PDB file of C-alpha atoms and ligand atoms in Angstrom:
ATOM      1  CA  MET A 907       0.000   0.000   0.000  1.00 82.00           C
ATOM      2  CA  ALA A 908       1.305   3.405  -0.921  1.00 92.00           C
ATOM      3  CA  SER A 909       1.977   5.973   1.792  1.00 95.00           C
ATOM      4  CA  LYS A 910       2.858   9.645   1.729  1.00 96.00           C
ATOM      5  CA  TYR A 911       6.414  10.735   2.456  1.00 97.00           C
ATOM      6  CA  SER A 912       7.840  14.202   2.922  1.00 96.00           C
ATOM      7  CA  LEU A 913      11.358  14.788   1.701  1.00 95.00           C
ATOM      8  CA  LYS A 914      13.603  17.762   1.219  1.00 97.00           C
ATOM      9  CA  VAL A 915      15.143  17.372  -2.209  1.00 98.00           C
ATOM     10  CA  ASN A 916      17.716  19.904  -3.385  1.00 98.00           C
ATOM     11  CA  GLY A 917      16.457  22.336  -0.771  1.00 97.00           C
ATOM     12  CA  ARG A 918      12.816  22.022  -1.753  1.00 97.00           C
ATOM     13  CA  ALA A 919      10.151  20.344   0.370  1.00 97.00           C
ATOM     14  CA  VAL A 920       8.332  17.674  -1.624  1.00 97.00           C
ATOM     15  CA  ALA A 921       5.636  15.160  -0.809  1.00 96.00           C
ATOM     16  CA  VAL A 922       5.487  11.862  -2.654  1.00 96.00           C
ATOM     17  CA  GLU A 923       3.248   8.866  -2.548  1.00 96.00           C
ATOM     18  CA  ALA A 924       5.072   5.553  -2.785  1.00 96.00           C
ATOM     19  CA  GLU A 925       5.243   2.022  -1.491  1.00 95.00           C
ATOM     20  CA  ALA A 926       7.430   1.803   1.611  1.00 89.00           C
ATOM     21  CA  GLU A 927       9.623  -0.658  -0.282  1.00 93.00           C
ATOM     22  CA  ALA A 928      10.157   1.723  -3.207  1.00 97.00           C
ATOM     23  CA  SER A 929      13.760   2.791  -3.669  1.00 98.00           C
ATOM     24  CA  LEU A 930      14.804   6.393  -3.324  1.00 98.00           C
ATOM     25  CA  LEU A 931      16.229   6.062  -6.848  1.00 98.00           C
ATOM     26  CA  SER A 932      12.888   5.125  -8.361  1.00 98.00           C
ATOM     27  CA  VAL A 933      11.132   7.965  -6.540  1.00 98.00           C
ATOM     28  CA  LEU A 934      13.725  10.495  -7.686  1.00 98.00           C
ATOM     29  CA  ARG A 935      13.610   9.370 -11.295  1.00 98.00           C
ATOM     30  CA  GLU A 936       9.975   8.398 -11.755  1.00 97.00           C
ATOM     31  CA  GLU A 937       8.049  10.636  -9.346  1.00 96.00           C
ATOM     32  CA  LEU A 938      10.240  13.714  -9.239  1.00 97.00           C
ATOM     33  CA  ASP A 939      11.687  13.532 -12.758  1.00 98.00           C
ATOM     34  CA  LEU A 940      15.226  13.926 -11.449  1.00 98.00           C
ATOM     35  CA  THR A 941      16.833  11.654 -14.005  1.00 98.00           C
ATOM     36  CA  GLY A 942      20.403  12.825 -13.459  1.00 98.00           C
ATOM     37  CA  THR A 943      20.739  10.062 -10.882  1.00 98.00           C
ATOM     38  CA  LYS A 944      21.421   6.891 -12.864  1.00 98.00           C
ATOM     39  CA  TYR A 945      20.329   3.283 -12.570  1.00 98.00           C
ATOM     40  CA  GLY A 946      23.268   0.955 -13.020  1.00 98.00           C
ATOM     41  CA  CYS A 947      23.237  -2.352 -11.173  1.00 98.00           C
ATOM     42  CA  GLY A 948      20.312  -1.773  -8.811  1.00 98.00           C
ATOM     43  CA  GLU A 949      22.214  -3.704  -6.146  1.00 97.00           C
ATOM     44  CA  GLY A 950      24.445  -1.155  -4.454  1.00 97.00           C
ATOM     45  CA  GLN A 951      27.523  -2.266  -6.401  1.00 97.00           C
ATOM     46  CA  CYS A 952      28.268   0.348  -9.063  1.00 98.00           C
ATOM     47  CA  GLY A 953      27.672   3.784  -7.527  1.00 98.00           C
ATOM     48  CA  ALA A 954      25.791   5.219 -10.521  1.00 98.00           C
ATOM     49  CA  CYS A 955      22.836   6.077  -8.279  1.00 98.00           C
ATOM     50  CA  THR A 956      24.782   7.927  -5.563  1.00 98.00           C
ATOM     51  CA  VAL A 957      23.111  10.917  -3.909  1.00 98.00           C
ATOM     52  CA  LEU A 958      23.745  12.766  -0.662  1.00 98.00           C
ATOM     53  CA  VAL A 959      21.486  12.039   2.278  1.00 98.00           C
ATOM     54  CA  GLU A 960      22.079  14.604   5.024  1.00 97.00           C
ATOM     55  CA  GLY A 961      25.392  15.390   3.304  1.00 97.00           C
ATOM     56  CA  ARG A 962      26.652  11.816   3.118  1.00 97.00           C
ATOM     57  CA  ALA A 963      27.006   9.804  -0.069  1.00 98.00           C
ATOM     58  CA  GLN A 964      24.490   6.984  -0.255  1.00 98.00           C
ATOM     59  CA  ARG A 965      23.384   4.481  -2.913  1.00 98.00           C
ATOM     60  CA  SER A 966      19.824   5.447  -3.726  1.00 98.00           C
ATOM     61  CA  CYS A 967      18.998   2.115  -5.415  1.00 98.00           C
ATOM     62  CA  VAL A 968      19.263   0.251  -2.127  1.00 98.00           C
ATOM     63  CA  THR A 969      17.797   3.016   0.038  1.00 98.00           C
ATOM     64  CA  ARG A 970      14.118   2.575   0.736  1.00 97.00           C
ATOM     65  CA  ILE A 971      12.029   5.696   0.574  1.00 97.00           C
ATOM     66  CA  ALA A 972      10.657   5.066   4.059  1.00 96.00           C
ATOM     67  CA  ALA A 973      14.199   5.242   5.431  1.00 96.00           C
ATOM     68  CA  VAL A 974      14.781   8.801   4.195  1.00 97.00           C
ATOM     69  CA  ALA A 975      11.447  10.409   5.067  1.00 95.00           C
ATOM     70  CA  GLY A 976      12.074  13.904   6.395  1.00 95.00           C
ATOM     71  CA  LYS A 977      15.737  13.853   5.407  1.00 97.00           C
ATOM     72  CA  ALA A 978      17.629  16.266   3.182  1.00 97.00           C
ATOM     73  CA  ILE A 979      18.582  14.740  -0.140  1.00 98.00           C
ATOM     74  CA  THR A 980      20.882  16.281  -2.709  1.00 98.00           C
ATOM     75  CA  THR A 981      21.062  15.016  -6.267  1.00 98.00           C
ATOM     76  CA  ILE A 982      23.310  16.072  -9.126  1.00 98.00           C
ATOM     77  CA  GLU A 983      20.619  18.573 -10.161  1.00 98.00           C
ATOM     78  CA  GLY A 984      21.015  20.376  -6.830  1.00 98.00           C
ATOM     79  CA  LEU A 985      24.738  21.087  -6.946  1.00 98.00           C
ATOM     80  CA  ALA A 986      25.047  24.073  -9.250  1.00 97.00           C
ATOM     81  CA  THR A 987      24.178  27.573  -8.131  1.00 96.00           C
ATOM     82  CA  GLY A 988      22.275  29.072 -11.025  1.00 94.00           C
ATOM     83  CA  GLU A 989      24.644  28.957 -13.989  1.00 94.00           C
ATOM     84  CA  ARG A 990      27.668  28.366 -11.769  1.00 97.00           C
ATOM     85  CA  LEU A 991      28.747  24.757 -11.529  1.00 98.00           C
ATOM     86  CA  HIS A 992      29.769  23.269  -8.202  1.00 98.00           C
ATOM     87  CA  PRO A 993      33.601  23.177  -7.981  1.00 98.00           C
ATOM     88  CA  VAL A 994      33.543  19.379  -8.295  1.00 98.00           C
ATOM     89  CA  GLN A 995      31.416  19.592 -11.452  1.00 98.00           C
ATOM     90  CA  GLN A 996      33.712  22.277 -12.843  1.00 98.00           C
ATOM     91  CA  ALA A 997      36.797  20.199 -12.060  1.00 98.00           C
ATOM     92  CA  PHE A 998      35.323  17.177 -13.865  1.00 98.00           C
ATOM     93  CA  VAL A 999      34.757  19.358 -16.920  1.00 98.00           C
ATOM     94  CA  ASP A1000      38.223  20.925 -16.724  1.00 98.00           C
ATOM     95  CA  ALA A1001      39.948  17.550 -16.263  1.00 98.00           C
ATOM     96  CA  GLY A1002      37.844  15.850 -18.951  1.00 97.00           C
ATOM     97  CA  ALA A1003      36.962  13.239 -16.357  1.00 98.00           C
ATOM     98  CA  PHE A1004      34.320  11.398 -18.376  1.00 96.00           C
ATOM     99  CA  GLN A1005      33.681   9.712 -21.699  1.00 97.00           C
ATOM    100  CA  CYS A1006      30.167   8.303 -21.922  1.00 98.00           C
ATOM    101  CA  ALA A1007      29.375  10.090 -18.617  1.00 97.00           C
ATOM    102  CA  TYR A1008      26.986   7.437 -17.337  1.00 98.00           C
ATOM    103  CA  CYS A1009      28.972   7.077 -14.117  1.00 98.00           C
ATOM    104  CA  THR A1010      29.587  10.814 -13.777  1.00 98.00           C
ATOM    105  CA  PRO A1011      26.652  11.933 -11.595  1.00 98.00           C
ATOM    106  CA  GLY A1012      27.414   9.168  -9.102  1.00 98.00           C
ATOM    107  CA  MET A1013      31.139   9.909  -9.224  1.00 98.00           C
ATOM    108  CA  ILE A1014      30.512  13.588  -8.599  1.00 98.00           C
ATOM    109  CA  MET A1015      28.105  12.968  -5.723  1.00 98.00           C
ATOM    110  CA  SER A1016      30.548  10.527  -4.090  1.00 98.00           C
ATOM    111  CA  SER A1017      33.333  13.069  -4.546  1.00 98.00           C
ATOM    112  CA  VAL A1018      31.260  15.877  -3.026  1.00 98.00           C
ATOM    113  CA  GLY A1019      30.492  13.586  -0.082  1.00 98.00           C
ATOM    114  CA  LEU A1020      34.193  12.810   0.308  1.00 98.00           C
ATOM    115  CA  LEU A1021      35.208  16.488   0.236  1.00 98.00           C
ATOM    116  CA  LYS A1022      32.593  17.324   2.851  1.00 96.00           C
ATOM    117  CA  ALA A1023      34.201  14.756   5.154  1.00 96.00           C
ATOM    118  CA  ALA A1024      37.835  15.422   4.215  1.00 96.00           C
ATOM    119  CA  ALA A1025      38.762  18.785   2.722  1.00 94.00           C
ATOM    120  CA  ASN A1026      42.171  17.687   1.452  1.00 94.00           C
ATOM    121  CA  PRO A1027      42.171  13.940   0.788  1.00 97.00           C
ATOM    122  CA  SER A1028      45.277  12.157  -0.446  1.00 97.00           C
ATOM    123  CA  GLU A1029      45.296  10.363  -3.787  1.00 96.00           C
ATOM    124  CA  ALA A1030      44.985   7.051  -1.921  1.00 97.00           C
ATOM    125  CA  GLU A1031      42.004   8.336   0.067  1.00 97.00           C
ATOM    126  CA  ILE A1032      40.268   9.492  -3.109  1.00 98.00           C
ATOM    127  CA  GLU A1033      40.871   6.137  -4.782  1.00 97.00           C
ATOM    128  CA  GLN A1034      39.654   4.295  -1.709  1.00 96.00           C
ATOM    129  CA  SER A1035      36.574   6.476  -1.413  1.00 96.00           C
ATOM    130  CA  LEU A1036      35.630   6.005  -5.081  1.00 97.00           C
ATOM    131  CA  GLN A1037      36.314   2.290  -5.134  1.00 95.00           C
ATOM    132  CA  GLY A1038      32.602   1.523  -5.111  1.00 95.00           C
ATOM    133  CA  ASN A1039      31.972   3.762  -8.117  1.00 98.00           C
ATOM    134  CA  ILE A1040      32.564   1.910 -11.334  1.00 97.00           C
ATOM    135  CA  CYS A1041      33.603   3.584 -14.584  1.00 97.00           C
ATOM    136  CA  ARG A1042      33.557   1.286 -17.548  1.00 96.00           C
ATOM    137  CA  CYS A1043      35.274   3.881 -19.734  1.00 97.00           C
ATOM    138  CA  GLY A1044      38.450   3.809 -17.651  1.00 94.00           C
ATOM    139  CA  THR A1045      38.485   7.461 -16.620  1.00 96.00           C
ATOM    140  CA  HIS A1046      39.465   6.823 -12.993  1.00 95.00           C
ATOM    141  CA  PRO A1047      42.888   8.558 -13.218  1.00 96.00           C
ATOM    142  CA  ARG A1048      41.282  11.728 -14.566  1.00 97.00           C
ATOM    143  CA  ILE A1049      38.532  11.502 -11.958  1.00 98.00           C
ATOM    144  CA  VAL A1050      41.113  11.375  -9.172  1.00 98.00           C
ATOM    145  CA  ALA A1051      42.861  14.393 -10.723  1.00 98.00           C
ATOM    146  CA  ALA A1052      39.526  16.225 -10.886  1.00 98.00           C
ATOM    147  CA  VAL A1053      38.811  15.590  -7.213  1.00 98.00           C
ATOM    148  CA  GLN A1054      42.258  16.893  -6.287  1.00 97.00           C
ATOM    149  CA  GLN A1055      41.647  19.974  -8.409  1.00 97.00           C
ATOM    150  CA  ALA A1056      38.235  20.506  -6.793  1.00 98.00           C
ATOM    151  CA  ALA A1057      39.714  20.161  -3.308  1.00 97.00           C
ATOM    152  CA  LYS A1058      42.189  22.940  -4.132  1.00 96.00           C
ATOM    153  CA  ALA A1059      39.487  25.150  -5.590  1.00 96.00           C
ATOM    154  CA  MET A1060      37.242  24.652  -2.575  1.00 95.00           C
ATOM    155  CA  GLN A1061      40.068  25.435  -0.169  1.00 90.00           C
ATOM    156  CA  GLY A1062      40.650  28.567  -2.171  1.00 79.00           C
ATOM    157  CA  GLY A1063      37.113  29.599  -1.237  1.00 60.00           C
ATOM    158  CA  ALA A1064      35.194  28.586  -4.380  1.00 52.00           C
ATOM    159  CA  ARG A1065      32.748  26.813  -2.007  1.00 51.00           C
TER     160      ARG A1065
HETATM  161  S1  FES B1102      22.531   1.441  -9.363  1.00 58.87           S
HETATM  162 FE1  FES B1102      22.842   1.776  -7.273  1.00 58.87          FE
HETATM  163  S2  FES B1102      24.831   1.065  -6.871  1.00 58.87           S
HETATM  164 FE2  FES B1102      24.443   0.472  -8.937  1.00 58.87          FE
HETATM  165  S1  FES B1103      32.621   7.771 -18.331  1.00 58.87           S
HETATM  166 FE1  FES B1103      31.605   6.015 -19.148  1.00 58.87          FE
HETATM  167  S2  FES B1103      31.210   4.783 -17.401  1.00 58.87           S
HETATM  168 FE2  FES B1103      32.435   6.370 -16.651  1.00 58.87          FE
END
């Protein structure tokens, strides 16, 4: 049976009706039309569906909607400020850290989550943190470079 849930998505209060078992990913994509968050494996293994829940990176495909009622959720659509990209988005563009870009929203959300927890992570910490995000195009080295670049920009006061 469907129930009503209140969420705060990208700073906006929203109410959705969904089965308690529904995944946060399906609600974001199908009810709220936020299709930037991608479906990859559906099993918590690839990271394509990563969003922030209360500022922490979380796999939305294995997060039930009932578990995030009332919580603040940020998706890739909520990162930019107007026309200005988030420093992590900008760094991905500058470093050319994508090819097909299917993994990119999840990579960026995981990276934003990492930089919230650790402002200046080492290369090893970045690699470790993004281990659960799979890129089939082999762009990991450029992604790590982008995260390092973003960390510098953010320390310089970009955000
Ligand atoms: S789609 Fe969620 S981790 Fe793969
Ligand atoms: S850029 Fe294609 S999967 Fe990562």
